[in-house]
Short mmCIF file of C-alpha atoms in Angstrom, two decimals:
data_model
loop_
_atom_site.label_atom_id
_atom_site.label_comp_id
_atom_site.label_asym_id
_atom_site.label_seq_id
_atom_site.Cartn_x
_atom_site.Cartn_y
_atom_site.Cartn_z
CA MET A 146 -15.39 22.57 -9.91
CA CYS A 147 -15.99 23.28 -6.12
CA SER A 148 -19.44 21.70 -6.38
CA ARG A 149 -18.22 18.59 -8.05
CA LEU A 150 -15.71 18.12 -5.29
CA ALA A 151 -18.52 18.70 -2.74
CA ALA A 152 -20.52 16.00 -4.47
CA ARG A 153 -17.48 13.75 -3.53
CA GLY A 154 -17.38 14.85 -0.04
CA ILE A 155 -14.69 17.41 -0.20
CA ARG A 156 -15.21 21.09 0.77
CA LEU A 157 -12.89 23.43 -1.09
CA SER A 158 -13.66 27.22 -1.29
CA PRO A 159 -13.44 28.92 -4.72
CA ALA A 160 -10.56 31.16 -3.45
CA THR A 161 -8.50 28.18 -2.31
CA LEU A 162 -8.83 26.62 -5.72
CA SER A 163 -7.88 30.00 -7.22
CA TYR A 164 -4.74 30.38 -5.12
CA TRP A 165 -3.61 26.77 -6.19
CA GLN A 166 -4.17 27.69 -9.77
CA HIS A 167 -2.21 30.84 -9.65
CA GLY A 168 0.62 29.33 -7.31
CA ARG A 169 -0.02 31.54 -4.37
CA THR A 170 -0.50 28.50 -2.10
CA VAL A 171 -0.09 24.80 -2.46
CA PRO A 172 -2.13 21.79 -1.24
CA GLU A 173 -0.17 20.32 1.72
CA ARG A 174 -2.66 18.96 4.29
CA TYR A 175 -4.07 15.49 3.85
CA ASN A 176 -7.59 16.44 2.83
CA SER A 177 -5.91 19.04 0.28
CA LEU A 178 -4.09 16.19 -1.27
CA ARG A 179 -7.28 14.18 -1.39
CA ALA A 180 -8.74 17.11 -3.43
CA VAL A 181 -6.02 16.92 -5.92
CA ALA A 182 -6.37 13.42 -6.42
CA GLU A 183 -10.23 13.92 -6.92
CA LEU A 184 -9.62 16.75 -9.31
CA GLU A 185 -7.32 14.33 -11.52
CA ASP A 186 -10.33 11.96 -11.79
CA ILE A 187 -12.82 14.82 -12.52
CA LEU A 188 -10.51 16.27 -15.24
CA ARG A 189 -9.83 12.85 -16.61
CA LEU A 190 -6.19 13.13 -16.01
CA PRO A 191 -3.79 10.27 -15.64
CA GLY A 192 -3.39 9.45 -11.69
CA GLY A 193 -0.62 11.44 -10.15
CA THR A 194 -0.51 13.94 -13.08
CA LEU A 195 -1.39 17.06 -10.58
CA GLY A 196 0.35 15.51 -7.68
CA ALA A 197 3.66 15.23 -9.48
CA LEU A 198 3.60 19.05 -9.97
CA LEU A 199 3.56 19.62 -6.24
CA PRO A 200 6.88 20.54 -4.30
CA PRO A 201 7.95 18.20 -1.36
CA GLN A 202 5.82 18.89 1.60
CA ARG A 203 7.47 21.49 4.01
CA PRO A 204 8.18 20.52 7.58
CA ARG A 205 5.64 21.79 10.15
CA GLY A 206 6.08 22.53 13.89
CA GLY A 207 9.78 23.37 13.67
CA ALA A 208 10.84 20.15 12.20
CA ARG A 209 13.54 21.08 9.87
CA ASP A 210 14.30 17.73 8.21
CA GLY A 211 10.68 16.72 8.13
CA THR A 212 11.30 13.68 10.54
CA ALA A 213 8.69 14.64 13.09
CA VAL A 214 6.05 15.30 10.67
CA GLY A 215 6.62 12.11 8.70
CA ARG A 216 6.62 9.90 11.85
CA ALA A 217 3.50 11.44 13.20
CA ALA A 218 1.80 10.93 9.83
CA ARG A 219 2.84 7.38 9.78
CA GLN A 220 2.44 6.21 13.28
CA PRO A 221 -1.28 6.35 13.57
CA LEU A 222 -1.38 3.94 10.47
CA PHE A 223 1.50 1.66 11.44
CA GLY A 224 1.24 2.09 15.33
CA ALA A 225 4.04 3.30 17.64
CA GLY A 226 6.72 0.78 18.06
CA SER A 227 5.52 -1.24 15.11
CA TRP A 228 7.96 -3.51 13.18
CA GLN A 229 8.03 -0.86 10.34
CA GLU A 230 9.20 1.88 12.70
CA ARG A 231 11.73 -0.56 14.37
CA ALA A 232 12.95 -1.76 10.85
CA LEU A 233 13.42 1.69 9.38
CA GLY A 234 13.94 4.11 12.38
CA THR A 235 13.88 7.73 11.41
CA ASP A 236 14.09 6.62 7.82
CA LEU A 237 10.29 5.65 8.20
CA SER A 238 9.36 9.40 7.87
CA ARG A 239 11.06 9.47 4.44
CA LEU A 240 9.67 6.15 3.14
CA ASN A 241 9.08 6.57 -0.59
CA GLU A 242 8.46 10.26 -0.14
CA ASN A 243 9.65 11.09 -3.66
CA LEU A 244 7.19 8.82 -5.05
CA THR A 245 3.35 8.91 -5.74
CA VAL A 246 1.83 5.52 -5.89
CA VAL A 247 -0.72 5.39 -8.79
CA SER A 248 -2.03 1.78 -8.45
CA THR A 249 -1.07 -1.51 -6.57
CA ARG A 250 -2.02 -5.03 -7.28
CA GLU A 251 -1.19 -8.01 -5.06
CA VAL A 252 -1.99 -11.68 -5.74
CA LEU A 253 -1.53 -14.24 -3.05
CA HIS A 254 -1.45 -18.06 -3.57
CA LEU A 255 -1.92 -20.32 -0.61
CA ASP A 256 -0.83 -23.95 -0.18
CA ASP A 257 -3.02 -27.07 0.83
CA ARG A 258 -2.17 -26.13 4.60
CA GLY A 259 -3.45 -22.50 4.23
CA ARG A 260 0.05 -21.01 4.27
CA LEU A 261 1.41 -18.37 1.98
CA SER A 262 3.41 -19.87 -0.87
CA GLN A 263 3.72 -16.97 -3.13
CA LEU A 264 3.05 -13.15 -3.20
CA SER A 265 3.20 -11.35 -6.32
CA VAL A 266 3.18 -7.55 -6.01
CA SER A 267 2.94 -4.92 -8.77
CA HIS A 268 3.22 -1.11 -8.24
CA LEU A 269 2.86 1.75 -10.86
CA VAL A 270 4.55 4.91 -9.20
CA ARG A 271 5.15 8.46 -10.33
CA ALA A 272 8.28 10.50 -9.50
CA ARG A 273 7.54 13.66 -7.55
CA GLU A 274 11.01 15.06 -8.04
CA ASN A 275 14.03 14.52 -10.20
CA GLY A 276 16.40 11.57 -9.24
CA ALA A 277 13.79 9.04 -7.76
CA ARG A 278 15.66 5.79 -8.05
CA ARG A 279 14.20 3.09 -5.64
CA MET A 280 10.94 2.00 -4.00
CA VAL A 281 10.98 0.15 -0.45
CA ASN A 282 8.21 -1.99 0.55
CA LEU A 283 7.56 -3.88 3.76
CA HIS A 284 5.68 -7.04 4.19
CA CYS A 285 4.73 -9.00 7.22
CA LEU A 286 4.18 -12.48 6.02
CA ASP A 287 2.85 -14.39 9.09
CA ASN A 288 5.48 -16.69 8.72
CA PRO A 289 7.65 -16.69 12.04
CA GLY A 290 9.26 -20.01 11.25
CA ALA A 291 10.62 -18.69 7.81
CA SER A 292 14.29 -19.01 7.42
CA ARG A 293 14.68 -17.68 4.00
CA VAL A 294 12.61 -15.68 1.36
CA HIS A 295 13.18 -15.72 -2.44
CA VAL A 296 12.31 -12.58 -4.28
CA ASP A 297 12.06 -12.83 -8.14
CA PRO A 298 12.08 -9.40 -9.62
CA VAL A 299 10.08 -8.85 -12.74
CA CYS A 300 10.28 -5.16 -13.28
CA GLY A 301 13.20 -3.32 -11.46
CA ARG A 302 16.10 -4.81 -9.65
CA THR A 303 16.29 -6.04 -5.92
CA GLU A 304 18.64 -3.71 -4.22
CA ARG A 305 18.14 -4.90 -0.66
CA LEU A 306 16.29 -7.74 1.00
CA HIS A 307 16.27 -7.89 4.75
CA LEU A 308 14.31 -10.63 6.64
CA HIS A 309 13.34 -10.62 10.29
CA PRO A 310 12.73 -14.37 11.04
CA GLU A 311 11.28 -13.75 14.51
CA SER A 312 8.36 -11.72 12.95
CA GLY A 313 8.22 -13.16 9.63
CA SER A 314 8.64 -9.83 8.23
CA VAL A 315 10.72 -8.65 5.19
CA LEU A 316 11.93 -5.36 3.72
CA ILE A 317 12.54 -5.26 -0.03
CA ALA A 318 14.19 -2.23 -1.72
CA THR A 319 13.76 -2.24 -5.76
CA ARG A 320 15.90 -0.09 -7.92
CA PHE A 321 14.26 1.34 -11.07
CA GLY A 322 16.05 0.93 -14.20
CA ARG A 323 17.02 4.44 -14.32
CA ASP A 324 16.65 7.62 -12.31
CA LEU A 325 13.36 9.03 -12.87
CA LEU A 326 12.62 12.71 -14.03
CA ARG A 327 9.75 14.54 -12.15
CA GLY A 328 6.35 13.12 -13.60
CA GLU A 329 7.85 10.03 -14.94
CA THR A 330 6.29 6.58 -14.18
CA ALA A 331 8.01 3.26 -13.42
CA LEU A 332 6.71 -0.25 -12.62
CA VAL A 333 7.81 -2.22 -9.64
CA GLU A 334 7.02 -5.86 -9.76
CA TYR A 335 8.32 -8.80 -8.00
CA ARG A 336 7.15 -12.36 -6.76
CA LEU A 337 7.91 -13.23 -3.11
CA ARG A 338 8.30 -16.86 -1.83
CA PRO A 339 8.82 -17.67 1.76
CA GLU A 340 10.31 -21.00 2.96
CA ASP A 341 9.51 -23.01 6.14
CA GLY A 342 6.22 -21.56 6.92
CA VAL A 343 4.30 -22.85 9.98
CA LEU A 344 1.17 -20.87 10.48
CA PRO A 345 -1.85 -20.69 7.99
CA ALA A 346 -2.73 -17.27 7.13
CA GLY A 347 -5.91 -15.60 8.29
CA ARG A 348 -5.81 -12.11 6.47
CA HIS A 349 -3.89 -9.99 4.10
CA GLU A 350 -3.78 -6.13 4.48
CA HIS A 351 -2.23 -3.27 2.42
CA GLY A 352 -1.18 -0.19 4.12
CA VAL A 353 -1.91 3.04 2.13
CA ASN A 354 -0.29 6.23 3.53
CA SER A 355 -1.55 8.61 0.99
CA PRO A 356 -4.64 8.17 -1.32
CA HIS A 357 -3.84 6.57 -4.63
CA ARG A 358 -5.98 5.65 -7.71
CA ALA A 359 -6.49 2.05 -7.38
CA TYR A 360 -5.68 -1.17 -5.27
CA LEU A 361 -6.49 -4.84 -6.37
CA LEU A 362 -5.97 -7.79 -4.00
CA GLN A 363 -6.54 -11.33 -5.13
CA VAL A 364 -6.34 -14.43 -3.04
CA PHE A 365 -6.11 -17.99 -4.51
CA PHE A 366 -7.05 -20.80 -2.04
CA HIS A 367 -5.93 -24.41 -2.64
CA PRO A 368 -8.84 -26.74 -3.43
CA ALA A 369 -7.82 -28.80 -0.29
CA ARG A 370 -8.10 -25.81 2.05
CA VAL A 371 -11.16 -23.42 1.26
CA PRO A 372 -12.17 -21.10 3.88
CA ALA A 373 -15.42 -21.21 5.52
CA VAL A 374 -15.93 -17.24 5.11
CA CYS A 375 -13.95 -14.80 3.34
CA GLN A 376 -14.76 -11.01 3.60
CA THR A 377 -13.43 -7.58 2.82
CA THR A 378 -11.92 -5.45 5.61
CA PHE A 379 -10.80 -1.86 6.23
CA ARG A 380 -9.00 -0.30 9.35
CA PRO A 381 -8.08 3.43 9.54
CA ASP A 382 -4.93 2.30 11.49
CA ALA A 383 -3.19 -0.82 12.91
CA ASP A 384 -4.97 -0.44 16.23
CA ALA A 385 -8.49 -0.10 14.98
CA GLU A 386 -11.00 -2.92 14.70
CA PRO A 387 -11.91 -3.91 11.08
CA LYS A 388 -14.98 -2.16 9.60
CA GLY A 389 -16.89 -2.25 6.47
CA LEU A 390 -16.94 -5.93 6.30
CA ARG A 391 -18.57 -7.51 3.24
CA ARG A 392 -18.83 -11.24 2.85
CA LEU A 393 -17.62 -12.48 -0.54
CA ARG A 394 -18.39 -15.59 -2.62
CA LEU A 395 -15.20 -17.57 -4.03
CA ASP A 396 -14.91 -17.58 -7.84
CA VAL A 397 -14.48 -21.00 -9.73
CA PRO A 398 -10.58 -21.16 -9.28
CA HIS A 399 -11.25 -20.68 -5.42
CA SER A 400 -10.26 -17.15 -5.61
CA ALA A 401 -11.61 -14.01 -3.96
CA HIS A 402 -10.76 -10.39 -4.76
CA LEU A 403 -10.79 -6.82 -3.45
CA HIS A 404 -10.89 -3.85 -5.80
CA ARG A 405 -10.75 -0.11 -4.44
CA ASN A 406 -10.88 2.97 -6.48
CA ARG A 407 -9.55 6.11 -5.09
CA CYS A 408 -8.06 4.11 -2.36
CA GLU A 409 -8.09 6.20 1.00
CA ARG A 410 -5.48 6.24 3.79
CA GLY A 411 -5.66 3.16 6.00
CA LEU A 412 -5.41 -0.81 5.83
CA HIS A 413 -7.30 -2.29 3.05
CA GLY A 414 -7.50 -6.11 2.77
CA LEU A 415 -9.33 -9.46 2.81
CA ALA A 416 -9.93 -11.79 5.98
CA TRP A 417 -11.08 -15.36 5.91
CA THR A 418 -12.09 -17.99 8.48
CA TRP A 419 -10.91 -21.59 8.18
CA PRO A 420 -13.01 -24.56 8.82
CA LYS A 421 -12.67 -25.81 12.52
CA ASP A 422 -9.81 -28.05 11.79
CA LEU A 423 -7.69 -24.96 10.96
CA VAL A 424 -6.50 -22.22 13.39
CA ALA A 425 -6.38 -18.86 11.63
CA GLY A 426 -3.30 -16.94 12.06
CA ARG A 427 -2.72 -13.28 12.93
CA PRO A 428 -2.74 -10.70 10.10
CA ALA A 429 -0.87 -11.96 7.06
CA ALA A 430 0.55 -8.85 5.80
CA ALA A 431 0.74 -4.99 6.36
#
């Protein structure tokens, strides 16, 4: 098993694996949790099966409530002083900590001016402990003129909706149909429609805090506003320059998509450049 993990770029000693199997130690660090996700794939287990068996991560460095650990883990991704941190404060350290994200799908529809008209989001999540009851999502819609956002729940119930008009950002808390038991899965799905947008979008990114099985992003462009260039992007954190750029050709319905298996921590997305008569906006989502 260690050799199969090594072939995937993960070094794990036989002793460490034996300790995990017998409960003498548990995987806690980021690379160890990556190994757990890879083991699920190697053993052909449903995503999150082994992760759901792990206890909540213990605080390190004297942080008894886990706040310092969580903030340190998330700040490199979102950036110190980010909108996410300003919106949630110390709660950012506990954002969805009792859930494992198995897969995510996002579908964007842009209008004839290149503005976001609808964002459809679907998450499959697994409870890491008994009592998980909601999922919180943050979106930056690149829509500073928006005065209102409509959210239509498909799976789950919208428990909280908070809009920051000055930044075009929105926080959505979705309540599951029931409190989950450890290992149970739930679907969170909704459609989001902003009003009064003023800027054309130039990219869409999805922030991944811990590795999960799959991410699918699809963007539908209006026939009257087709980009000159569309490409995949990846950034290890919000302050980094995009890398891993790969140019895409649009499908027949003027759409492009990104699919990532075993999605690593970072910001995954698509970016596009409009013809010269349009000015591309700043990042459309995070």
